[in-house]
Coordinates of C-alpha atoms in Angstrom, one line a residue:
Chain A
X1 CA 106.2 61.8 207.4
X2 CA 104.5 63.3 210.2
X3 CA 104.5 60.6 212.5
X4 CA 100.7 60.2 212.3
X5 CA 99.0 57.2 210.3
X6 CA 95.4 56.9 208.9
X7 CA 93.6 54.1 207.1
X8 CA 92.1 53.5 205.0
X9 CA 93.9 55.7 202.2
X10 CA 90.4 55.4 200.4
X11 CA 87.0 54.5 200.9
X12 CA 84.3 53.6 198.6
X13 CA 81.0 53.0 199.9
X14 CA 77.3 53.3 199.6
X15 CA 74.6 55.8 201.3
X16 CA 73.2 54.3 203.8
X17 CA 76.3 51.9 204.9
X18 CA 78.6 52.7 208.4
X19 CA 82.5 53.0 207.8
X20 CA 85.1 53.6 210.3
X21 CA 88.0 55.4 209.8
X22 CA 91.1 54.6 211.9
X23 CA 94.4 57.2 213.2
X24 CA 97.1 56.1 215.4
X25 CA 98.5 59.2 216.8
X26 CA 102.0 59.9 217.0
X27 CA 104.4 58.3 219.8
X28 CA 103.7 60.0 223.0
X29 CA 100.7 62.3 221.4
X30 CA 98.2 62.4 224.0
X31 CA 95.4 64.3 221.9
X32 CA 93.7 63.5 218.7
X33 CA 91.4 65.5 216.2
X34 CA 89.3 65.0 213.2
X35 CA 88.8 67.2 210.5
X36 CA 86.6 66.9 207.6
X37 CA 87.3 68.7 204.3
X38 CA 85.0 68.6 201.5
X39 CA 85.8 69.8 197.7
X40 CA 87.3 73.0 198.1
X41 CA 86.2 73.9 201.7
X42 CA 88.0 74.5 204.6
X43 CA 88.9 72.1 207.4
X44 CA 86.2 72.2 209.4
X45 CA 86.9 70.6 212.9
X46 CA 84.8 67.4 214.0
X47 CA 86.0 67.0 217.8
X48 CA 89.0 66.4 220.1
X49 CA 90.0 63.4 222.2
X50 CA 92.6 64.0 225.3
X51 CA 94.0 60.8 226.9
X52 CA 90.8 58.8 226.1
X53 CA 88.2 61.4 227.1
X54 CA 86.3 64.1 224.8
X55 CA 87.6 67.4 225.0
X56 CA 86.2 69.7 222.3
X57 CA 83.4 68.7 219.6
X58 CA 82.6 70.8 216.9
X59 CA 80.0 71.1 214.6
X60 CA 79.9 67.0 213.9
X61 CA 76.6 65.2 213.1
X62 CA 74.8 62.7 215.6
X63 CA 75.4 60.2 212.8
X64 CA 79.4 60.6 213.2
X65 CA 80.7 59.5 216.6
X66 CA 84.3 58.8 217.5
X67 CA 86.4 57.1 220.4
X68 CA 90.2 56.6 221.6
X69 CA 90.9 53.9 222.9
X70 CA 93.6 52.9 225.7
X71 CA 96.1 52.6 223.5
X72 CA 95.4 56.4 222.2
X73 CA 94.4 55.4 218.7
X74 CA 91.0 56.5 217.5
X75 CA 88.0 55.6 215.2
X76 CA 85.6 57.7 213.5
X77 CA 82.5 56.1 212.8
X78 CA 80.4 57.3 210.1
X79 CA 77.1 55.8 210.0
X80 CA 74.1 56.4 207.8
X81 CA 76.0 57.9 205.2
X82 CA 75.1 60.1 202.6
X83 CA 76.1 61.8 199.5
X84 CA 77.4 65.1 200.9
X85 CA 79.7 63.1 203.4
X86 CA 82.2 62.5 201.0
X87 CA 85.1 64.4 202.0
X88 CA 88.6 64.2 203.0
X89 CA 88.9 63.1 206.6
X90 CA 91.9 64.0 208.3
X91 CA 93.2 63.2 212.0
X92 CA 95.5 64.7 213.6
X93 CA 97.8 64.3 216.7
X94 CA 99.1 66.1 219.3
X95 CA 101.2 66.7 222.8
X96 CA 98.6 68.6 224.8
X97 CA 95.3 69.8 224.3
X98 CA 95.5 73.8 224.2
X99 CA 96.6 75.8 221.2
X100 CA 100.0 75.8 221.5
X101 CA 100.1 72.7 220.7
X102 CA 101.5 72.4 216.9
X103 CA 99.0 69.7 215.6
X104 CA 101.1 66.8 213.1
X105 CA 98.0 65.9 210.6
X106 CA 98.0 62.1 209.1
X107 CA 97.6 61.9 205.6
X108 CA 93.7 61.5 205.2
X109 CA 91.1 59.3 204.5
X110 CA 89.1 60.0 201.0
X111 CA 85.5 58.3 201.6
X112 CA 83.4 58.4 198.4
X113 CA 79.9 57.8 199.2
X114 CA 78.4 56.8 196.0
Chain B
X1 CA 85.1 82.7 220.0
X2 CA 88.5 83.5 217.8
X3 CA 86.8 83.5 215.0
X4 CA 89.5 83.8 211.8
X5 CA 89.2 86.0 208.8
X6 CA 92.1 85.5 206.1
X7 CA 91.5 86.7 202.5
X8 CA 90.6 84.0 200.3
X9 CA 93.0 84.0 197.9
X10 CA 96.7 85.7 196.9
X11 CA 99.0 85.8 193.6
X12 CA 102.5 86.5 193.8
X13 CA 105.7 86.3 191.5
X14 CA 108.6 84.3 192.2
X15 CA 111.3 85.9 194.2
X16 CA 109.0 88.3 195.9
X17 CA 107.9 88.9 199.5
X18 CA 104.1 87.8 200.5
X19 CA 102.8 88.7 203.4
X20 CA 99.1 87.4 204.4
X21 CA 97.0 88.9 206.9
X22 CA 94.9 87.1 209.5
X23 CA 92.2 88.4 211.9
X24 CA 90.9 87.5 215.0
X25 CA 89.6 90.0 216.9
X26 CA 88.0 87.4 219.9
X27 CA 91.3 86.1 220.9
X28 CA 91.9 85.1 224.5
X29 CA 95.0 85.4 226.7
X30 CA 96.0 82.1 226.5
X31 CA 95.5 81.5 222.5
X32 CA 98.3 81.3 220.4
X33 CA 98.9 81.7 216.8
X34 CA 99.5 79.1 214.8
X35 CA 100.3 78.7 210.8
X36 CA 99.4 75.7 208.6
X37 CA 100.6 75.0 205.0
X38 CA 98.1 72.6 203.2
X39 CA 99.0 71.4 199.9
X40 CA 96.0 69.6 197.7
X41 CA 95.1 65.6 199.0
X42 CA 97.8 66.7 202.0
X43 CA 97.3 66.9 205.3
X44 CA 98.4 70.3 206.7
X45 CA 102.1 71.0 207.7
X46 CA 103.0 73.3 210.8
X47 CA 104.8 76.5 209.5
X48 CA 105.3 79.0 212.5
X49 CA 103.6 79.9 215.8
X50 CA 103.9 83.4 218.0
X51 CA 102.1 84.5 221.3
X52 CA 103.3 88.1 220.4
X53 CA 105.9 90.3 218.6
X54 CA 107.5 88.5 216.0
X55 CA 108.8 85.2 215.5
X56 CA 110.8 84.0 212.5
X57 CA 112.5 80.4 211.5
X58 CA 113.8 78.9 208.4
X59 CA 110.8 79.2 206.6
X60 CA 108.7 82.3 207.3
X61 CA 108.2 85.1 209.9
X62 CA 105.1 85.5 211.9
X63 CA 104.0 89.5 213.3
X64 CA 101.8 90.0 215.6
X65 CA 100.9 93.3 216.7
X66 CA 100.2 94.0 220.6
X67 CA 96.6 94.0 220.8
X68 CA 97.4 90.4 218.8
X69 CA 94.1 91.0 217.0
X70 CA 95.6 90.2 213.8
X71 CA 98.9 88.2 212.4
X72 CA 100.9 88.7 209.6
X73 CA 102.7 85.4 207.8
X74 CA 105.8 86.5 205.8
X75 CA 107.2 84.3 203.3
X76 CA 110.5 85.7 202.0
X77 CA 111.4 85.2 198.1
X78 CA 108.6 82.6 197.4
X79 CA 108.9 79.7 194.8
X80 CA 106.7 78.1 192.9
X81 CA 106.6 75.6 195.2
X82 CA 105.0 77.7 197.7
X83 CA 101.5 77.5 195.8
X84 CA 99.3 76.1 198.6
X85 CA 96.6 77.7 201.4
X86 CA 97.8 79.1 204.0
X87 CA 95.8 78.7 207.8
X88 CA 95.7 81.0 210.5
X89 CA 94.3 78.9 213.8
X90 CA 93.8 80.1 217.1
X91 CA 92.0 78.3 220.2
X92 CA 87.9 78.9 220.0
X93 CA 86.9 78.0 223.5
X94 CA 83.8 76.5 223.9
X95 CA 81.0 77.6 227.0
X96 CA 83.1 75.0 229.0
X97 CA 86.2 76.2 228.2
X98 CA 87.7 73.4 226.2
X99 CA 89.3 74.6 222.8
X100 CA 88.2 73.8 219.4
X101 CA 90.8 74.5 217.5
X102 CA 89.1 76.0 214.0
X103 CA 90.9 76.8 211.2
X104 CA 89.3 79.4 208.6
X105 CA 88.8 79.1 205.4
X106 CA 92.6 79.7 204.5
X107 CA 94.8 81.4 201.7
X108 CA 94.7 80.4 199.0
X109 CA 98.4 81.2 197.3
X110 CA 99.3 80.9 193.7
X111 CA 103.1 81.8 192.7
X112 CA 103.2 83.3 189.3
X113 CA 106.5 81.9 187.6

């Protein structure tokens, strides 16, 4: 257990529909990610929140927008959803924000856009 | 950016030694090197991490060279259970100096029995 919980486990929705994906960090984990992985890709990084404040965004659509909050949990909200954004969505936590930071991943969200 | 190059995929018998390669040519001073064991519908699991030389711990042994433009992950005497990819991240800083961190595309490791 890595100390790092997402939820939903699963997600089934429609195109067109808005879902948002939750992660509770770990205790004391000041920085949060999102990944996405699709079938067979790569994790491909979706942006970083430090303490409540962006800190690194990769390549993530305008559609896709995320927040932490004040208690250092975090959304990811998908929103016009299509087919090709079904995908494994992973958080993950961690101390700091620089890469020595080991990062603890949750256990994913699967969204099925259908 | 420390872009990551890592051959796509590996086989290996049980009971050997597998070593996989990782390159980043664009790393900066401050990056370190970091190794990630995914297994499928997992999330990723920290394996090792080095600045330079080598580094070892229960599980593996990480080599970096001294122009740390490459990294070498040693797993000694695999096991089946060892089948997973294998992630080589680095910090990619961004024009404003905040790091994404980016994994590649991984290894992917089969473990012949």
């Amino acid at each position: 257990d890595s100390g790092v919980t997402q939820t939903p486990k699963h997600l089934i929705t429609a195109t067109g529909q808005r879902v948002t994906l939750r992660c509770s960090p770990r205790s004391g984990d000041l920085s949060v990610y999102w990944y996405q992985q699709s079938l067979d890709q790569g994790l491909q990084f979706l942006i970083q929140y430090y303490n409540g404040e962006e800190r690194a965004k990769g390549n993530i659509l305008e559609r896709f927008s995320a927040q932490q909050f004040p208690d250092l949990h975090s959304e990811l909200n998908l929103s016009s959803l299509e087919l090709g954004d079904s995908a494994l969505y992973f958080c993950a936590s961690s101390g700091g924000d620089s890469s020595r930071e080991k990062l603890f991943f949750g256990s994913g969200t699967q969204l099925s856009v259908l | 950016l420390a872009k990551t190059t890592q051959p796509i995929s590996m086989d290996s018998y049980e009971g050997q030694e597998v070593n996989i390669t990782c390159s980043h040519n664009n790393i900066a001073t401050n990056d370190y090197i970091t190794w990630y064991q995914q297994f499928p519908s997992q999330g990723p699991r920290f394996i090792i991490q080095g600045y330079k030389t080598k580094v070892t711990n229960e599980v593996a042994s990480l080599f970096i060279p001294a122009d740390r433009k490459s990294s070498t992950l040693s797993l000694p005497r695999v096991s089946l259970s060892d089948t997973a990819v294998y992630y080589c991240l680095v910090g990619d800083s961004s024009n404003f100096g905040n790091e994404k961190l980016t994994f590649g595309t991984g290894t992917r490791l089969t473990i012949i029995p």
